Short mmCIF file of C-alpha atoms in Angstrom, two decimals:
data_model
loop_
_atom_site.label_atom_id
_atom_site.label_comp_id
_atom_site.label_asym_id
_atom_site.label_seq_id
_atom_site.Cartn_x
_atom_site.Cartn_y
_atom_site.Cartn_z
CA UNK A 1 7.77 6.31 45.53
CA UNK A 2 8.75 2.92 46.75
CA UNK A 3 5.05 1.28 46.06
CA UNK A 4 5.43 2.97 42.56
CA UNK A 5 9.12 1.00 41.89
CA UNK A 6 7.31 -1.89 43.67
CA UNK A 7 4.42 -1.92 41.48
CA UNK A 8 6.92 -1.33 38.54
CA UNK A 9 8.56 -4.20 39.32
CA UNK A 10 5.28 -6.39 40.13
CA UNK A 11 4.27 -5.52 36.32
CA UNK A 12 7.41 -6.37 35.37
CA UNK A 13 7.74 -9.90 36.69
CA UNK A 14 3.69 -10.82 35.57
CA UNK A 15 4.87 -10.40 32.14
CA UNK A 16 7.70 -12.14 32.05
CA UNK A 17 6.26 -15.00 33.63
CA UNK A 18 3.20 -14.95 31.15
CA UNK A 19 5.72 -14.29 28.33
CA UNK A 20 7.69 -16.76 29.24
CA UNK A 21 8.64 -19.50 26.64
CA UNK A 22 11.45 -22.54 26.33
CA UNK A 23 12.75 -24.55 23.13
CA UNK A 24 13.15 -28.46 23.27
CA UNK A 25 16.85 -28.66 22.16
CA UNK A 26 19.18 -31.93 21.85
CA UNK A 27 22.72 -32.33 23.62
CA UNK A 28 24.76 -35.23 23.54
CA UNK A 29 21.95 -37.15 22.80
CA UNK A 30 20.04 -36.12 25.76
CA UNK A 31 16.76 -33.87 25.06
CA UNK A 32 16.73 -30.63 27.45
CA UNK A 33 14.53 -26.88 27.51
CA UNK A 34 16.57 -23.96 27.14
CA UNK A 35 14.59 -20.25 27.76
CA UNK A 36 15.19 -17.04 25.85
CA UNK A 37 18.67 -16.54 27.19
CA UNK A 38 20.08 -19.23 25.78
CA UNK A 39 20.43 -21.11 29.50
CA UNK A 40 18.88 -24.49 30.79
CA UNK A 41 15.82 -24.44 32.78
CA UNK A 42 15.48 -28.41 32.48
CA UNK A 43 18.94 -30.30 31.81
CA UNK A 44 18.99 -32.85 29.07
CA UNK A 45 18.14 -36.04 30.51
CA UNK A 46 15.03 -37.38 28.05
CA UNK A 47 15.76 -40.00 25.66
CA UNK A 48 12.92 -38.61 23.38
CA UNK A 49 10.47 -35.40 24.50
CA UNK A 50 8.00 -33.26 22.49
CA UNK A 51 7.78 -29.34 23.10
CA UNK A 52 5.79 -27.59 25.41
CA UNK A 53 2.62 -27.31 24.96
CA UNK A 54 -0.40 -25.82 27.10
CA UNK A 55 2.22 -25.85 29.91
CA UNK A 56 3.18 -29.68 30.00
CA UNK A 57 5.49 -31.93 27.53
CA UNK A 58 5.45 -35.11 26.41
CA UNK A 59 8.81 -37.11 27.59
CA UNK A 60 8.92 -40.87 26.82
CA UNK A 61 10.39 -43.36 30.03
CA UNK A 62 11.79 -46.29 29.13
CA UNK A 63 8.77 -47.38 26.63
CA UNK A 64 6.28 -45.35 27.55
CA UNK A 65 4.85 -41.77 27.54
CA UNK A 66 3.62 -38.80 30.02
CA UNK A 67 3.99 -35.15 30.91
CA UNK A 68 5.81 -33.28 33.00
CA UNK A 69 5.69 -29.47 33.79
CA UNK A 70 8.05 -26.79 33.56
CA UNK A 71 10.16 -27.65 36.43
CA UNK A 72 10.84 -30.93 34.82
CA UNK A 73 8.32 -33.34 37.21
CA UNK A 74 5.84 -35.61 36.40
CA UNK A 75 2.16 -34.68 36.22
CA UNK A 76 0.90 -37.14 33.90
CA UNK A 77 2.81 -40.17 35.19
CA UNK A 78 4.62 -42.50 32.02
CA UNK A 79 1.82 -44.53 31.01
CA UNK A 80 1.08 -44.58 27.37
CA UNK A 81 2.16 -46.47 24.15
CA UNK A 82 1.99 -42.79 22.12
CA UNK A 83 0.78 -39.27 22.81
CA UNK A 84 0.31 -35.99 20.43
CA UNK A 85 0.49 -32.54 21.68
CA UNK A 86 -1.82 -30.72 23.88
CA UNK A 87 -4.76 -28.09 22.12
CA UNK A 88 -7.17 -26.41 23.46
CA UNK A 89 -6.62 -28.24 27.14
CA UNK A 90 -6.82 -31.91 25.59
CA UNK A 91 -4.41 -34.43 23.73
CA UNK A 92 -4.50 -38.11 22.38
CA UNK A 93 -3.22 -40.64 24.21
CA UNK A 94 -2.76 -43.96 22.96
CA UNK A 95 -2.62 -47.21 25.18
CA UNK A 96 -3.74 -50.59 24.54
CA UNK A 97 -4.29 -49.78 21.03
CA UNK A 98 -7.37 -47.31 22.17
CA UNK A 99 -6.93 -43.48 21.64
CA UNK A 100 -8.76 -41.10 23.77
CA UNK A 101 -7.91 -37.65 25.09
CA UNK A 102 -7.18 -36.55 28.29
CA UNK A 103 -7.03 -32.99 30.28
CA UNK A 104 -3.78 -31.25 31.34
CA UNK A 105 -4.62 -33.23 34.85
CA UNK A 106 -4.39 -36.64 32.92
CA UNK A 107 -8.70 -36.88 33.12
CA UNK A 108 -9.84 -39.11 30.69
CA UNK A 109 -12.61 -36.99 27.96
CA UNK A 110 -15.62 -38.83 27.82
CA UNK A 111 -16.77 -38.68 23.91
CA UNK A 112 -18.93 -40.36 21.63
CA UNK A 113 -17.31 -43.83 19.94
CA UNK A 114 -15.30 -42.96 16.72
CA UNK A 115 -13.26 -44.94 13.85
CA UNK A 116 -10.77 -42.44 14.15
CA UNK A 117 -9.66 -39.71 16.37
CA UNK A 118 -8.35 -36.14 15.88
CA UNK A 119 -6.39 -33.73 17.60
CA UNK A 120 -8.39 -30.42 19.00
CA UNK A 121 -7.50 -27.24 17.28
CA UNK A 122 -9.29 -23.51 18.29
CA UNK A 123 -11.10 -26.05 20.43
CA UNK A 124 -12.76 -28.47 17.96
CA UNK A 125 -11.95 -31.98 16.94
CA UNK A 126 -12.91 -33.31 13.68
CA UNK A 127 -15.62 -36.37 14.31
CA UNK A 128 -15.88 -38.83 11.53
CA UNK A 129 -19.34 -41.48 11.39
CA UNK A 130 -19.42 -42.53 8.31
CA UNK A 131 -18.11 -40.92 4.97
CA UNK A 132 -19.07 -37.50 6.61
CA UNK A 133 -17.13 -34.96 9.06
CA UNK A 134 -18.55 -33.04 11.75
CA UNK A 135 -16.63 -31.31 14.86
CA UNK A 136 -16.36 -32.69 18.50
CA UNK A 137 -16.41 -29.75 21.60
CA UNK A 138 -13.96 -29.53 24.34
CA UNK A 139 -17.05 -30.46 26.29
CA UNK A 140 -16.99 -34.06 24.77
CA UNK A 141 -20.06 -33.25 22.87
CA UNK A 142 -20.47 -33.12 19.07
CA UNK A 143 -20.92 -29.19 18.16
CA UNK A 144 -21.27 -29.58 14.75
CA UNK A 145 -23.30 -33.23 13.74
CA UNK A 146 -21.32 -34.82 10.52
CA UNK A 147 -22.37 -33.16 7.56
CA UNK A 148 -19.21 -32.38 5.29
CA UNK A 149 -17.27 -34.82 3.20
CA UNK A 150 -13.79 -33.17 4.14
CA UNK A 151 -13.16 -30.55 6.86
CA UNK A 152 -9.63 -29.31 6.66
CA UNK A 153 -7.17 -27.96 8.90
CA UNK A 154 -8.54 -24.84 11.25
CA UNK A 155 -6.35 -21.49 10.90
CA UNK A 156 -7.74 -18.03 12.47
CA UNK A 157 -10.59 -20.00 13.74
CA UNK A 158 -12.21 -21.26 10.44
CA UNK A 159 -11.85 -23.57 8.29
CA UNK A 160 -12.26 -25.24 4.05
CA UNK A 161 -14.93 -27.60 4.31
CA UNK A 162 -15.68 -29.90 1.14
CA UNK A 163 -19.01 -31.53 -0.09
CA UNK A 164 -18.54 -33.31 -3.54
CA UNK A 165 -17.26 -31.17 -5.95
CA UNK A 166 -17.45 -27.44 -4.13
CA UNK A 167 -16.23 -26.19 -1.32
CA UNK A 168 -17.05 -23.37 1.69
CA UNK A 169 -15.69 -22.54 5.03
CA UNK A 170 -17.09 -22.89 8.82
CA UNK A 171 -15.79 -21.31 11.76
CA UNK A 172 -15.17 -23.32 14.91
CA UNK A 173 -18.97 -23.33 16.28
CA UNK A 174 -19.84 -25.07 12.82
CA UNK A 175 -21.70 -22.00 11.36
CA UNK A 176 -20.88 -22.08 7.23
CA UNK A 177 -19.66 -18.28 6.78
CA UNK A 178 -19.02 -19.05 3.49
CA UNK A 179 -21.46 -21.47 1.58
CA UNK A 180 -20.06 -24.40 -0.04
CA UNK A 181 -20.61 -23.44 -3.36
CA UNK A 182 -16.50 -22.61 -4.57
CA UNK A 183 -14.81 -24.93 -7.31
CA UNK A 184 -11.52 -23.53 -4.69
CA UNK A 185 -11.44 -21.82 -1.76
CA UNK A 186 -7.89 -20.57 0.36
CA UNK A 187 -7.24 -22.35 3.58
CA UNK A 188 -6.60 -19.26 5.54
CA UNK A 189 -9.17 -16.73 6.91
CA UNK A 190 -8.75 -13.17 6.94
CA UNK A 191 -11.01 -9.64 7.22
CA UNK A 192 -9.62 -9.04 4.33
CA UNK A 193 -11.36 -12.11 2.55
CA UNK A 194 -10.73 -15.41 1.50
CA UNK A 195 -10.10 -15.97 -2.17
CA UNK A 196 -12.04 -18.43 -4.15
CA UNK A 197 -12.86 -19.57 -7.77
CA UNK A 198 -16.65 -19.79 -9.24
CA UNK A 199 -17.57 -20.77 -12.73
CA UNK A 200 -13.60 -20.59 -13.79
CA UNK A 201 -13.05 -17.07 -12.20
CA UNK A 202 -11.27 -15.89 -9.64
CA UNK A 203 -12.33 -13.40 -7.19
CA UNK A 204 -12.27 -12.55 -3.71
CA UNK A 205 -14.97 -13.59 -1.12
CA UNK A 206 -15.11 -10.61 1.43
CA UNK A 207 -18.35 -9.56 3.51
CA UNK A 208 -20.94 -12.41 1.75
CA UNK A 209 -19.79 -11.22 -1.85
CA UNK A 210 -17.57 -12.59 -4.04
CA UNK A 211 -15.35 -10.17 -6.19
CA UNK A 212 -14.09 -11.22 -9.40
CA UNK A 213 -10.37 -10.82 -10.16
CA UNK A 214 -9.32 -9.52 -13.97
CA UNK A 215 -8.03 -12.65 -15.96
CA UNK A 216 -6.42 -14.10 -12.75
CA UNK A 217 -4.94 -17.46 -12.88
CA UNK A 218 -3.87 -18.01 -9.02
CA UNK A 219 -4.50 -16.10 -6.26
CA UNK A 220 -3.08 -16.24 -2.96
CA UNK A 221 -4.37 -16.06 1.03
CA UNK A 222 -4.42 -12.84 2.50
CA UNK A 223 -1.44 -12.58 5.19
CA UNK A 224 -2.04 -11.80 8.63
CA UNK A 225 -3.74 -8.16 8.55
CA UNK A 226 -2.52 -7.23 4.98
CA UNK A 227 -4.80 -5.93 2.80
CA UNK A 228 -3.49 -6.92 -0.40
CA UNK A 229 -2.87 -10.79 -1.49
CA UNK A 230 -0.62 -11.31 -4.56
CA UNK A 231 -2.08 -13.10 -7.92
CA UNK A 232 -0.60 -14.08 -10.87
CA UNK A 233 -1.90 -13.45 -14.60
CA UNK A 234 -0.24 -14.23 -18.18
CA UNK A 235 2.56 -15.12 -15.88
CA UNK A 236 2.98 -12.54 -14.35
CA UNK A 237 2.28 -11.57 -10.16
CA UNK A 238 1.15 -8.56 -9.04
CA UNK A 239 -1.15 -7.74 -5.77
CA UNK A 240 -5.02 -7.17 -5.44
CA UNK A 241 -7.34 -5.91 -2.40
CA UNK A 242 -10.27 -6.88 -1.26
CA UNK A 243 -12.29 -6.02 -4.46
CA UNK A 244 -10.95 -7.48 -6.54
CA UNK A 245 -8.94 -4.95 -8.11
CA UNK A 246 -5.45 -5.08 -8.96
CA UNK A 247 -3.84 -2.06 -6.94
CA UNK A 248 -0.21 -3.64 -8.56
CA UNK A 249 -0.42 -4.47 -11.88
CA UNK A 250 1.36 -8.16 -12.36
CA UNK A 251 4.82 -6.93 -13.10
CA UNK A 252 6.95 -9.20 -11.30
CA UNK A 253 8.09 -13.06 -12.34
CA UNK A 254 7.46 -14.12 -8.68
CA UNK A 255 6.11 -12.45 -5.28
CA UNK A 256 5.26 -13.40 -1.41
CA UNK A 257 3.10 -11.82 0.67
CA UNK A 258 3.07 -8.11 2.43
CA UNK A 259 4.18 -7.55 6.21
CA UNK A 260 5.62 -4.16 7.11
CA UNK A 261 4.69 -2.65 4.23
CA UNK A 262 7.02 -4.25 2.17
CA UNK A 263 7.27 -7.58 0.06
CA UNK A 264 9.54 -9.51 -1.61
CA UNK A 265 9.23 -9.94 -5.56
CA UNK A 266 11.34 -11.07 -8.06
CA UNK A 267 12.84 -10.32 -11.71
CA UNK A 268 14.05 -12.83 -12.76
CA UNK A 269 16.22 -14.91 -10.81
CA UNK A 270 17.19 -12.51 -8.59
CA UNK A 271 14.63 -11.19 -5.27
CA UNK A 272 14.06 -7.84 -3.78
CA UNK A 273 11.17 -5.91 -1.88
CA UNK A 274 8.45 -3.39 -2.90
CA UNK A 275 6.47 -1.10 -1.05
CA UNK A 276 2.55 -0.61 -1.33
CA UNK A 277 2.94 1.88 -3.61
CA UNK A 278 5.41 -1.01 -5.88
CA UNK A 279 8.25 1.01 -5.74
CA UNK A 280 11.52 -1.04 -5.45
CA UNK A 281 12.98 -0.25 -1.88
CA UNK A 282 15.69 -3.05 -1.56
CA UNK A 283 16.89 -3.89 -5.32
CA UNK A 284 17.01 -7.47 -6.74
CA UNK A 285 19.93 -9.08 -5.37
CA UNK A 286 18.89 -12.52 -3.83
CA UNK A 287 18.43 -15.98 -4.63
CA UNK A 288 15.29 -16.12 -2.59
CA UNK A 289 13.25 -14.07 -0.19
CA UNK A 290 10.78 -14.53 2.41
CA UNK A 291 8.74 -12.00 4.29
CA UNK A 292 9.45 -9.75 7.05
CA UNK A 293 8.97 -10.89 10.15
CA UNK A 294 6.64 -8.34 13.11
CA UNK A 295 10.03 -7.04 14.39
CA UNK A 296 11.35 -6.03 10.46
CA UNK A 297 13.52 -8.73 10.13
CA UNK A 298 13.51 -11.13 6.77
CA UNK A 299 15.26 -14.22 5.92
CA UNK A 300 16.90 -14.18 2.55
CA UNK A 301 19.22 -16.32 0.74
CA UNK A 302 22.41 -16.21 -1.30
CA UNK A 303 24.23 -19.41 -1.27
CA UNK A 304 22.77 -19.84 2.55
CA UNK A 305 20.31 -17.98 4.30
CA UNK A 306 20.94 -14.74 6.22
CA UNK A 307 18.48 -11.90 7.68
CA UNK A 308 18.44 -8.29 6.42
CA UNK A 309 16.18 -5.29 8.64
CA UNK A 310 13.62 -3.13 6.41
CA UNK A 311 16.66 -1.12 5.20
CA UNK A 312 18.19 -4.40 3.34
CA UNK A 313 21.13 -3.98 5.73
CA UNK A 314 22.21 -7.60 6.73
CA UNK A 315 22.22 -8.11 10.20
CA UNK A 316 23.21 -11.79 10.25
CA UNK A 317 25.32 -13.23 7.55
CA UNK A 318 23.87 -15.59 4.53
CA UNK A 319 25.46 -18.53 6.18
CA UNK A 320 22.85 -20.63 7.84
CA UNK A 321 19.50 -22.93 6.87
CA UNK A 322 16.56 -21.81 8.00
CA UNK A 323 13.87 -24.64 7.98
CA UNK A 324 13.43 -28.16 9.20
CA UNK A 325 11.65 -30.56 12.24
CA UNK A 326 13.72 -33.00 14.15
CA UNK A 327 10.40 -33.84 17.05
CA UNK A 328 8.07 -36.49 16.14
CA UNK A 329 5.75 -33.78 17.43
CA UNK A 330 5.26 -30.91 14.84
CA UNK A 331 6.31 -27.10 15.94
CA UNK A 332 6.06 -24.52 14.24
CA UNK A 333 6.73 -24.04 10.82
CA UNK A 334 6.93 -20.02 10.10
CA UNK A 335 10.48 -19.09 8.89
CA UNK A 336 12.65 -16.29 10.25
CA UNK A 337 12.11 -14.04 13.09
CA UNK A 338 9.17 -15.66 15.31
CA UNK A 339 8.84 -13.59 18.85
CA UNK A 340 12.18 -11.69 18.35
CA UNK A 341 13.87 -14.96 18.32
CA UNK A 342 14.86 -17.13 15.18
CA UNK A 343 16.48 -20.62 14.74
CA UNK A 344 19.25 -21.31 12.33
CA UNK A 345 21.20 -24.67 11.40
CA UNK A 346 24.85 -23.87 10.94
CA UNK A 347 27.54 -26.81 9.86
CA UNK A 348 27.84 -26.74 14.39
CA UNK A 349 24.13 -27.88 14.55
CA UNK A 350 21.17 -25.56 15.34
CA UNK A 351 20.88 -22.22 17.31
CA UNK A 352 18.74 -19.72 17.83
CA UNK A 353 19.83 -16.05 16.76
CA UNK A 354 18.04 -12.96 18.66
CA UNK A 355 17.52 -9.30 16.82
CA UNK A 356 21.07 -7.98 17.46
CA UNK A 357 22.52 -10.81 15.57
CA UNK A 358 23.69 -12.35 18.83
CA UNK A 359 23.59 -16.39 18.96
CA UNK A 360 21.92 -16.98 22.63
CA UNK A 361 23.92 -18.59 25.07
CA UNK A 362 26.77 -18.66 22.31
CA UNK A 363 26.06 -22.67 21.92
CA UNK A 364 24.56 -24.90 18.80
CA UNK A 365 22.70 -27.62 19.82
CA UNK A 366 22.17 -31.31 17.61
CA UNK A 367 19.01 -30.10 17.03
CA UNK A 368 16.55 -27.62 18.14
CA UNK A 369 12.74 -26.90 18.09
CA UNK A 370 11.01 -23.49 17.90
CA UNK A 371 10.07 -21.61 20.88
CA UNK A 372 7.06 -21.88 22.44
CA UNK A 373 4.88 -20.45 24.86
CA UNK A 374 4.65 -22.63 28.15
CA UNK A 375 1.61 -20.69 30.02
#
């Protein structure tokens, strides 16, 4: 019995530590890391710092940049003019007007010469020679030789690529899974498909075929593992599926995406939330809606923003903004709820609300970035 509670407890403590994750907060002018209850793990000391990211963060020293770790010390010692945030195990550095990147060890990458450098993302760097973009490995090799006029930002492991006119979409080992042949293309990948527009029409692109939509004049990405996308036509938004079809006929003045089987819609000025079936489950009554959250939490707005659960019951009052970036690094952008945790601005500063409506650690901050993973 004792081994079992000791394994218990083993399991336990691995997941926390793997889960673990701090915010980069501001205090009297000082930047600090709070964790999830609210509490400092690294006091605010830093005239300027940059959220974790692949375990280290960037903290500036009198006029220059480095990392340190989690328990605040140096292991990338305060060297450089400017740094960006770590991806896939490397990040720019800038010093003596010459970027390169560097390893979470502060080893320099040894690449081919370029104009211009980009951050990695799902482990590729953009690599520009010329007027055409191809894609740099972690290995400091180019995986992908220059061949596209524009490749845009990765998401889910793929992304828009652009020659001339038309455009298609590669995934990170270069490999065109769609063929550049799309007057417009989404941004975001998904089973589900990718929407895109061919001779004037648009239609769906899902498993090499592309699926006209019925008089559609926008169409949307597909959300996360949703399998409808909203569209609009004669003014009008309603939702499709992978078809092609329109499984909700366009009904609705406005709409945002599914998650948790609901999503919110508008008449008018005022927002509520359907089901898949489009029956109205939490009637019109908001200035503005945004989608629930993997916990069944959603921001919405009256004068302010508050956050209802999947009942509409409002769990934390419409008081509070729900957007913004204070780091010169960029976090994360997604609104509401992120990891049972979700960051507010109040007329006290910023704070971070958990799912029983409880401000952690009962403090606002001057500012506050998202929280992030720092294993």
């Amino acid at each position: 019995m004792k081994k079992l509670a000791f394994l218990l407890v083993l399991i336990v403590n691995t997941f926390t530590l793997f889960a673990q994750e701090y915010a980069l907060v501001r205090e009297d002018d000082k930047f600090g890391f709070i964790d999830k209850t609210g509490a400092y793990v690294i006091e605010p000391q830093f005239e300027k710092a940059g959220s974790f990211s692949d375990g280290l963060a960037a903290v500036l020293e009198g006029d220059f940049w480095g990392f340190i770790d989690t328990k605040g010390e140096w292991i990338i010692k305060p060297d450089y003019d400017r740094v960006k945030m770590f991806n896939s195990g490397y990040a720019l550095v800038l010093r003596d007007d010459q970027w390169s990147y560097i390893d979470t060890t502060g080893k320099k990458l040894e690449t081919p010469n370029s104009e211009k450098y980009y951050d990695f993302e799902d482990g590729v760097a953009l690599f520009r020679a010329g007027e055409k973009v191809g894609l740099l490995g972690t290995s400091g090799k180019l995986v992908l030789e220059p061949t596209y006029d524009v490749i845009k930002k990765f998401r889910n492991g793929h992304a828009k690529v652009n020659n001339g006119e038309l455009w298609g979409m590669i995934d990170a080992s270069g490999k065109e899974i769609i063929p550049v042949e799309y007057e417009e293309i989404g941004n975001t990948f998904s089973e589900a498909g990718v929407y895109g527009k061919k001779d004037g029409t648009f239609g769906i692109i899902h498993n090499g075929s592309f699926n006209p939509i019925d008089n559609a004049t926008k169409v949307h990405n597909f959300y996360k593992d949703s399998k409808l996308t909203y569209a609009s036509r004669d003014k009008k938004t309603g939702f499709v599926n992978s078809k092609g079809e329109w499984v909700l006929e366009p009904t609705f003045d406005k709409a945002r995406a599914f998650s948790n089987g609901l999503a919110p819609v508008s008449e008018g000025k005022k927002w509520g939330y359907i089901n898949e079936k489009g029956e109205m489950v939490i009637e019109p009554q908001f200035r503005d809606a945004e989608v629930f959250s993997a916990s069944g939490f959603a921001p919405v707005k009256d004068k302010a923003w508050g956050f209802i659960n999947t009942s509409g019951e409002v769990i934390i009052p419409m008081e509070y903004g729900i957007s913004g970036n204070f780091a010169f690094l960029k976090g994360s952008e997604e609104k509401g709820f992120v990891n049972g945790i979700a960051r507010v601005k109040s007329k006290k500063g910023w704070g971070f609300f958990n799912e029983k409506g409880e401000l952690l650690g009962d403090k606002w901050f001057q500012n506050a970035e998202p929280f992030v993973s720092v294993k």
